Amino acid sequence: MHRAKSYINSIDLSTVATFRALVEAIVPNTPALAVYGAEQTAGAVDLHIHEYMIWELDHSLSLFLGTHLTVVPLAAPTAQLLNAGAVQLVTSGRAQHAPNHAVWESSPYAALSPIDRIRVLAMLEQLDVDLGSLPPPYQYDGGIVRFMVDFLNRQTMFGNYSEWSAYGTTRLATPTERRLEYFPISWKQVGYPGVVPGYRALLGYKLTIVREGGESTIV
Amino acid sequence: MYDADVIVIGSGGGGAVAAKELAEAGLQVLVLEAGPWYGNKNWQNPNSERGGEWSSSYNDLDVALYKKLYNGYENNMNDGVSGVFRFGPADRRRTPWHRVMRQKGDIWQLSGVGGTTQHYWTQSPRAFPIAVDGIWPISYKELIPYYEKAEATLPVQFSPTTPKEELFYYGAKKAGWQLIPTLNVTTPGYRPNPNAILPTNEHLMDPNYSLEQLSHMEGCTLKGNCVNGCSVGPSVDKIAKRSTLVSYIPLALKTGNVAIRPNSFAIKILTEQDPKEGLRATGVQFRDTWTGEIGELHAKTVVMAAGCIESPRLWLNSGLPHNAWVGRGLTNHCFDWVSGVFDEKELMKVLGMPSVYPYAGHTSGARVDIPGTGIFQVSCLSPGLMSYLTYGFSEAGYNALNPPEPGAPWDIRGRVVGPQLKELMMNYTRTMTMLLLTDDETLYHNRVEVDPLLKDENGPIPVVYYTPSKKTLQRRDKLARYASETLKQAGAKTIIRSDTPFSFMLHIESTMRMGYVTDTNCEAMQVKRLFIADNSVHFNGIGGPNPTLTTQALATRTAEKIFNQYFA
């Protein structure tokens, strides 16, 4: 069974489309970089980082509601946050490019050009939006909006440039069940040799602490 | 009626030290730790099964198990939501424990035996004397013997030089900084980091030994992933990077006087009114994170070492007496992160090598200290962590939408996204990155509170606020300029200043300040027999140097005070 597939099929299409659009704007597929090697074209969508973000947001918060500890999934409301931002960018006339109307219905955010998607993030983090029009838990809570926009950026990068995508078919399994299936493409892109037992990189010691009789001196 | 002489809450940078010192003095000590225990036979699958309850024997430590769990992969180890190293329950099917932050940033704290020292970079500098003398209620001189003891126990040694440190020294020297061969920093200058890492393996450069062989012997192999969990060494207590999991905890177990219970979240300090002492601590209520069962333990003294967020949370959730400074005065070194991208040609000229090799050597091996301002240190990381710290988060927004003003010493300020990010990341191996730690002004409004409505299974959850002062921001800006200059002098072509979010919480200190919440023995002024032994008891941010060693020195001293006051 393709475990990653069954997980992501359980997420609504609009949320998936919105997160695809987000991670593509941050780490795009770049055909022009193929001159530096074929692996350089792959972007976050190729590495399934939108799935990583959805998994992370749906597994990041539990609160005691009534008498029970309850997991509060955040991926869908966060997609709605981005979509609410996209609508406000377009209606306020600040979008640089016309949105793609074929996609607008399912995800206004995905309908924007990549740079306009970044504008939405900037607009949200500057709280240059009608906070009342945002979905809970973001509604009237600008601080949480700020925290989340920052999280979306750094977590996309951490997911993309870490080994996560190389967990392959196990990438959306419980973390203890994930198994590396190949060497991460993003590590190839940046020239990281991976986890190795050591490096013969010693160039000497500039100073040394010598301890005698409960006191130390420096040589 | 007592379960032990002392209960220690938390087994991280301070708690493990207090436990070892108290046990060596002959006291019976129980340690409660909220997170898992890695490398102990009683917990074979610590992230998916409950395992045992207690461990009190050095023979329970198991290096093969430790190495299996500490696999060095950055997402597996350091993902804040699902990683081995996270602030959350041992069961990785569950979510982490939440803290509310209504601003940009992240809290880099861990649960588990060894606490946040499991992924700290082992930097063990002493405080700047000028940040202590005449400011703290105790003098710097009084701390020195305890610094010496903690340094010898860990042990602390100056970092070896690898290419990135060589490049750092080259730039620092050209920028006019002098070498300061000292542990007591009173003048500005550069030096290797005093790190809690064993010296490099004596055979490291000998090709007759394979690297795989060397990684099972004693001594650092310059493996480069300190932050993702060091696994180099022949036994748990000889692992090269000296988190308290592998330094103080094995020593504590060797005394035969300590039992440690992981998976046990302290939820309440128990107290009673004593006719002579007044309100005093008598024990701890805790929750088993696997079963949800609540237990109670009693002792003659209690040491809180749950960290700068959880110690005040525990005080507040226990209904201990009101103190206006509990959770207040939070300092965070108001970090920044400045990077330089080098050309291969330039690197060949300076190093005779085509790369910075940011993944080799200690995660951070060299620093410039500037008393009164702060420090900056070379800090190279694996690519996922490096990308988010360098390009992924910022107080300044997006570089593309808001580029730096002309004449600024950096070419890029703030987040970088799109094709430009990928091009910059292609230069990862030729990028030197630096962490900046500011001498952070202690302000009453920076604080940890508990949310009036939101609760998790351990009680009302913490809310963290931090806004730096104008003075702190001026110092941070100065450090960013110094770091940029050092990178330029070293030959960097492009300088990137991340303008790190103010609430990137790595070095949280002083939320239970000595002199306000505790006396000079670190005993709570309003609750007898309740001591504090984590960063929260610091009076300030110690001027910018990394705080762990000072916590360890103070915990050593606090253990001595506890013994003398209640057990001598």
mmCIF file of C-alpha atoms in Angstrom, chain B residues 3-227:
data_model
loop_
_atom_site.group_PDB
_atom_site.id
_atom_site.type_symbol
_atom_site.label_atom_id
_atom_site.label_comp_id
_atom_site.label_asym_id
_atom_site.label_seq_id
_atom_site.Cartn_x
_atom_site.Cartn_y
_atom_site.Cartn_z
ATOM 1 C CA ASP B 3 10.526 9.041 49.178
ATOM 2 C CA ALA B 4 13.922 10.743 48.997
ATOM 3 C CA ASP B 5 16.016 13.571 50.381
ATOM 4 C CA VAL B 6 15.644 15.624 47.224
ATOM 5 C CA ILE B 7 13.401 15.606 44.159
ATOM 6 C CA VAL B 8 14.810 17.285 41.075
ATOM 7 C CA ILE B 9 12.336 18.383 38.384
ATOM 8 C CA GLY B 10 14.003 18.262 34.976
ATOM 9 C CA SER B 11 17.204 16.555 33.843
ATOM 10 C CA GLY B 12 18.627 19.118 31.429
ATOM 11 C CA GLY B 13 21.497 21.593 31.741
ATOM 12 C CA GLY B 14 20.865 22.325 35.431
ATOM 13 C CA GLY B 15 18.831 19.448 36.876
ATOM 14 C CA ALA B 16 21.290 16.725 35.884
ATOM 15 C CA VAL B 17 24.098 18.703 37.520
ATOM 16 C CA ALA B 18 22.193 19.244 40.764
ATOM 17 C CA ALA B 19 21.270 15.545 40.890
ATOM 18 C CA LYS B 20 24.858 14.384 40.443
ATOM 19 C CA GLU B 21 26.271 16.839 42.985
ATOM 20 C CA LEU B 22 23.635 16.050 45.631
ATOM 21 C CA ALA B 23 24.031 12.299 45.132
ATOM 22 C CA GLU B 24 27.797 12.560 45.430
ATOM 23 C CA ALA B 25 27.249 14.318 48.738
ATOM 24 C CA GLY B 26 25.421 11.177 49.854
ATOM 25 C CA LEU B 27 21.795 12.283 49.497
ATOM 26 C CA GLN B 28 19.041 10.132 48.028
ATOM 27 C CA VAL B 29 17.802 11.863 44.882
ATOM 28 C CA LEU B 30 14.823 11.307 42.587
ATOM 29 C CA VAL B 31 14.708 12.998 39.198
ATOM 30 C CA LEU B 32 11.481 13.563 37.250
ATOM 31 C CA GLU B 33 11.852 14.174 33.524
ATOM 32 C CA ALA B 34 8.925 14.975 31.234
ATOM 33 C CA GLY B 35 10.403 13.463 28.073
ATOM 34 C CA PRO B 36 11.970 10.159 26.988
ATOM 35 C CA TRP B 37 15.279 8.547 27.932
ATOM 36 C CA TYR B 38 17.457 7.600 24.967
ATOM 37 C CA GLY B 39 20.130 4.931 25.385
ATOM 38 C CA ASN B 40 18.690 3.130 28.387
ATOM 39 C CA LYS B 41 17.861 -0.600 28.344
ATOM 40 C CA ASN B 42 14.608 -0.010 30.216
ATOM 41 C CA TRP B 43 13.272 1.908 27.211
ATOM 42 C CA GLN B 44 14.082 -0.135 24.089
ATOM 43 C CA ASN B 45 11.587 1.747 21.906
ATOM 44 C CA PRO B 46 11.241 4.990 23.839
ATOM 45 C CA ASN B 47 9.243 6.768 21.106
ATOM 46 C CA SER B 48 6.581 4.119 20.615
ATOM 47 C CA GLU B 49 6.295 2.055 23.839
ATOM 48 C CA ARG B 50 6.025 2.986 27.470
ATOM 49 C CA GLY B 51 8.863 0.736 28.678
ATOM 50 C CA GLY B 52 9.907 0.820 32.333
ATOM 51 C CA GLU B 53 9.240 3.395 35.037
ATOM 52 C CA TRP B 54 12.540 4.115 36.737
ATOM 53 C CA SER B 55 16.224 3.615 36.123
ATOM 54 C CA SER B 56 18.818 3.902 38.865
ATOM 55 C CA SER B 57 21.729 1.884 37.543
ATOM 56 C CA TYR B 58 24.685 2.891 35.430
ATOM 57 C CA ASN B 59 24.459 -0.601 33.894
ATOM 58 C CA ASP B 60 21.118 0.318 32.339
ATOM 59 C CA LEU B 61 22.923 2.598 29.870
ATOM 60 C CA ASP B 62 23.242 1.091 26.397
ATOM 61 C CA VAL B 63 25.372 2.763 23.733
ATOM 62 C CA ALA B 64 24.053 0.585 20.872
ATOM 63 C CA LEU B 65 20.516 1.693 21.630
ATOM 64 C CA TYR B 66 21.685 5.296 21.994
ATOM 65 C CA LYS B 67 23.361 5.206 18.570
ATOM 66 C CA LYS B 68 20.297 3.695 16.942
ATOM 67 C CA LEU B 69 18.093 6.547 18.163
ATOM 68 C CA TYR B 70 20.608 9.366 17.667
ATOM 69 C CA ASN B 71 20.920 8.904 13.901
ATOM 70 C CA GLY B 72 22.047 12.448 13.049
ATOM 71 C CA TYR B 73 19.419 13.097 10.349
ATOM 72 C CA GLU B 74 18.291 16.654 10.766
ATOM 73 C CA ASN B 75 14.562 16.254 10.139
ATOM 74 C CA ASN B 76 14.288 13.060 12.140
ATOM 75 C CA MET B 77 16.212 14.602 15.028
ATOM 76 C CA ASN B 78 15.274 18.280 15.054
ATOM 77 C CA ASP B 79 11.811 18.682 13.595
ATOM 78 C CA GLY B 80 10.010 20.752 16.234
ATOM 79 C CA VAL B 81 6.709 18.997 15.580
ATOM 80 C CA SER B 82 7.688 15.352 15.244
ATOM 81 C CA GLY B 83 11.431 15.023 15.873
ATOM 82 C CA VAL B 84 13.373 12.921 18.353
ATOM 83 C CA PHE B 85 14.368 16.280 19.817
ATOM 84 C CA ARG B 86 11.219 18.261 20.508
ATOM 85 C CA PHE B 87 9.361 19.616 23.474
ATOM 86 C CA GLY B 88 6.730 16.929 23.665
ATOM 87 C CA PRO B 89 5.823 13.504 24.956
ATOM 88 C CA ALA B 90 8.046 10.514 24.159
ATOM 89 C CA ASP B 91 5.320 9.005 21.977
ATOM 90 C CA ARG B 92 6.023 10.442 18.546
ATOM 91 C CA ARG B 93 2.528 9.644 17.318
ATOM 92 C CA ARG B 94 1.357 12.465 19.579
ATOM 93 C CA THR B 95 1.645 16.216 19.062
ATOM 94 C CA PRO B 96 4.231 18.330 20.879
ATOM 95 C CA TRP B 97 3.328 20.354 23.970
ATOM 96 C CA HIS B 98 2.154 23.761 22.910
ATOM 97 C CA ARG B 99 3.294 27.178 24.045
ATOM 98 C CA VAL B 100 1.524 30.255 22.770
ATOM 99 C CA MET B 101 3.640 32.860 20.998
ATOM 100 C CA ARG B 102 1.834 35.750 19.383
ATOM 101 C CA GLN B 103 4.809 36.921 17.375
ATOM 102 C CA LYS B 104 7.339 35.590 14.914
ATOM 103 C CA GLY B 105 9.815 33.077 16.213
ATOM 104 C CA ASP B 106 10.282 29.632 17.603
ATOM 105 C CA ILE B 107 11.146 28.032 20.934
ATOM 106 C CA TRP B 108 14.065 25.632 20.652
ATOM 107 C CA GLN B 109 13.698 23.572 23.806
ATOM 108 C CA LEU B 110 13.600 19.825 24.235
ATOM 109 C CA SER B 111 12.182 17.352 26.649
ATOM 110 C CA GLY B 112 14.021 14.134 27.477
ATOM 111 C CA VAL B 113 16.823 13.090 29.783
ATOM 112 C CA GLY B 114 19.547 15.629 29.037
ATOM 113 C CA GLY B 115 16.935 18.264 28.148
ATOM 114 C CA THR B 116 17.928 20.899 25.620
ATOM 115 C CA THR B 117 21.613 19.975 26.022
ATOM 116 C CA GLN B 118 20.793 17.053 23.711
ATOM 117 C CA HIS B 119 20.964 19.460 20.793
ATOM 118 C CA TYR B 120 22.842 22.451 22.190
ATOM 119 C CA TRP B 121 26.077 23.328 20.484
ATOM 120 C CA THR B 122 27.985 22.721 23.757
ATOM 121 C CA GLN B 123 29.272 26.231 24.002
ATOM 122 C CA SER B 124 30.524 26.630 27.524
ATOM 123 C CA PRO B 125 31.889 30.145 27.991
ATOM 124 C CA ARG B 126 31.755 31.830 31.373
ATOM 125 C CA ALA B 127 29.679 34.975 31.887
ATOM 126 C CA PHE B 128 31.288 38.312 31.139
ATOM 127 C CA PRO B 129 32.517 39.530 34.568
ATOM 128 C CA ILE B 130 31.124 43.016 33.847
ATOM 129 C CA ALA B 131 27.629 41.548 33.476
ATOM 130 C CA VAL B 132 27.829 40.014 36.976
ATOM 131 C CA ASP B 133 29.946 42.205 39.263
ATOM 132 C CA GLY B 134 27.927 44.885 40.999
ATOM 133 C CA ILE B 135 24.783 43.669 39.185
ATOM 134 C CA TRP B 136 24.080 40.130 40.404
ATOM 135 C CA PRO B 137 23.542 39.648 44.139
ATOM 136 C CA ILE B 138 26.698 37.485 44.082
ATOM 137 C CA SER B 139 30.106 38.262 42.607
ATOM 138 C CA TYR B 140 31.853 36.767 39.588
ATOM 139 C CA LYS B 141 34.696 35.671 41.877
ATOM 140 C CA GLU B 142 32.273 33.571 43.841
ATOM 141 C CA LEU B 143 31.288 31.717 40.663
ATOM 142 C CA ILE B 144 34.846 30.887 39.539
ATOM 143 C CA PRO B 145 35.448 27.703 41.598
ATOM 144 C CA TYR B 146 32.101 26.355 40.399
ATOM 145 C CA TYR B 147 32.942 27.214 36.801
ATOM 146 C CA GLU B 148 36.219 25.336 37.240
ATOM 147 C CA LYS B 149 34.432 22.300 38.633
ATOM 148 C CA ALA B 150 31.768 22.159 35.891
ATOM 149 C CA GLU B 151 34.414 22.722 33.190
ATOM 150 C CA ALA B 152 36.529 19.876 34.534
ATOM 151 C CA THR B 153 33.539 17.545 34.911
ATOM 152 C CA LEU B 154 32.005 17.983 31.452
ATOM 153 C CA PRO B 155 34.918 18.453 30.399
ATOM 154 C CA VAL B 156 35.263 21.760 28.503
ATOM 155 C CA GLN B 157 38.081 22.260 26.021
ATOM 156 C CA PHE B 158 38.853 24.839 23.327
ATOM 157 C CA SER B 159 37.618 23.848 19.866
ATOM 158 C CA PRO B 160 39.915 22.384 17.251
ATOM 159 C CA THR B 161 40.461 24.364 14.060
ATOM 160 C CA THR B 162 38.785 23.112 10.876
ATOM 161 C CA PRO B 163 38.483 25.079 7.620
ATOM 162 C CA LYS B 164 35.541 27.231 8.779
ATOM 163 C CA GLU B 165 37.349 28.286 11.984
ATOM 164 C CA GLU B 166 40.517 28.988 9.978
ATOM 165 C CA LEU B 167 38.490 31.258 7.708
ATOM 166 C CA PHE B 168 36.828 32.899 10.723
ATOM 167 C CA TYR B 169 40.203 33.602 12.411
ATOM 168 C CA TYR B 170 41.577 34.971 9.154
ATOM 169 C CA GLY B 171 38.667 37.401 8.827
ATOM 170 C CA ALA B 172 38.608 38.324 12.518
ATOM 171 C CA LYS B 173 42.330 39.100 12.567
ATOM 172 C CA LYS B 174 42.061 41.221 9.417
ATOM 173 C CA ALA B 175 39.099 43.051 10.933
ATOM 174 C CA GLY B 176 41.361 44.033 13.836
ATOM 175 C CA TRP B 177 40.313 41.672 16.638
ATOM 176 C CA GLN B 178 43.043 40.358 18.968
ATOM 177 C CA LEU B 179 43.380 36.784 20.196
ATOM 178 C CA ILE B 180 42.206 36.591 23.835
ATOM 179 C CA PRO B 181 43.633 33.445 25.433
ATOM 180 C CA THR B 182 41.356 33.462 28.472
ATOM 181 C CA LEU B 183 38.261 31.998 30.099
ATOM 182 C CA ASN B 184 37.493 35.263 31.952
ATOM 183 C CA VAL B 185 36.723 37.729 29.198
ATOM 184 C CA THR B 186 37.338 41.363 30.123
ATOM 185 C CA THR B 187 38.513 42.754 26.769
ATOM 186 C CA PRO B 188 37.158 42.272 23.250
ATOM 187 C CA GLY B 189 38.767 39.713 20.973
ATOM 188 C CA TYR B 190 38.542 36.361 19.254
ATOM 189 C CA ARG B 191 39.188 32.850 20.547
ATOM 190 C CA PRO B 192 38.230 29.258 19.933
ATOM 191 C CA ASN B 193 34.974 28.298 21.597
ATOM 192 C CA PRO B 194 35.297 26.674 24.975
ATOM 193 C CA ASN B 195 33.082 23.688 24.124
ATOM 194 C CA ALA B 196 31.952 20.663 26.100
ATOM 195 C CA ILE B 197 33.328 18.258 23.490
ATOM 196 C CA LEU B 198 36.089 15.691 24.011
ATOM 197 C CA PRO B 199 39.316 16.474 22.119
ATOM 198 C CA THR B 200 39.551 14.959 18.633
ATOM 199 C CA ASN B 201 40.455 11.285 18.399
ATOM 200 C CA GLU B 202 44.263 11.054 18.317
ATOM 201 C CA HIS B 203 44.098 8.823 15.227
ATOM 202 C CA LEU B 204 41.668 11.007 13.287
ATOM 203 C CA MET B 205 44.168 11.974 10.601
ATOM 204 C CA ASP B 206 45.649 8.451 10.366
ATOM 205 C CA PRO B 207 44.268 6.678 7.252
ATOM 206 C CA ASN B 208 44.996 3.294 8.867
ATOM 207 C CA TYR B 209 41.859 3.814 10.917
ATOM 208 C CA SER B 210 38.554 3.966 9.080
ATOM 209 C CA LEU B 211 36.159 6.757 10.048
ATOM 210 C CA GLU B 212 33.602 4.131 10.988
ATOM 211 C CA GLN B 213 36.140 2.579 13.378
ATOM 212 C CA LEU B 214 37.010 5.979 14.813
ATOM 213 C CA SER B 215 33.357 6.783 15.487
ATOM 214 C CA HIS B 216 33.270 3.905 17.994
ATOM 215 C CA MET B 217 36.362 5.141 19.813
ATOM 216 C CA GLU B 218 36.868 7.945 22.299
ATOM 217 C CA GLY B 219 37.241 11.473 20.905
ATOM 218 C CA CYS B 220 35.513 13.806 18.469
ATOM 219 C CA THR B 221 35.627 12.834 14.775
ATOM 220 C CA LEU B 222 34.569 16.307 13.561
ATOM 221 C CA LYS B 223 31.365 14.663 12.334
ATOM 222 C CA GLY B 224 29.741 18.071 12.237
ATOM 223 C CA ASN B 225 26.225 17.395 13.428
ATOM 224 C CA CYS B 226 26.486 18.368 17.105
ATOM 225 C CA VAL B 227 23.029 19.909 16.857
#
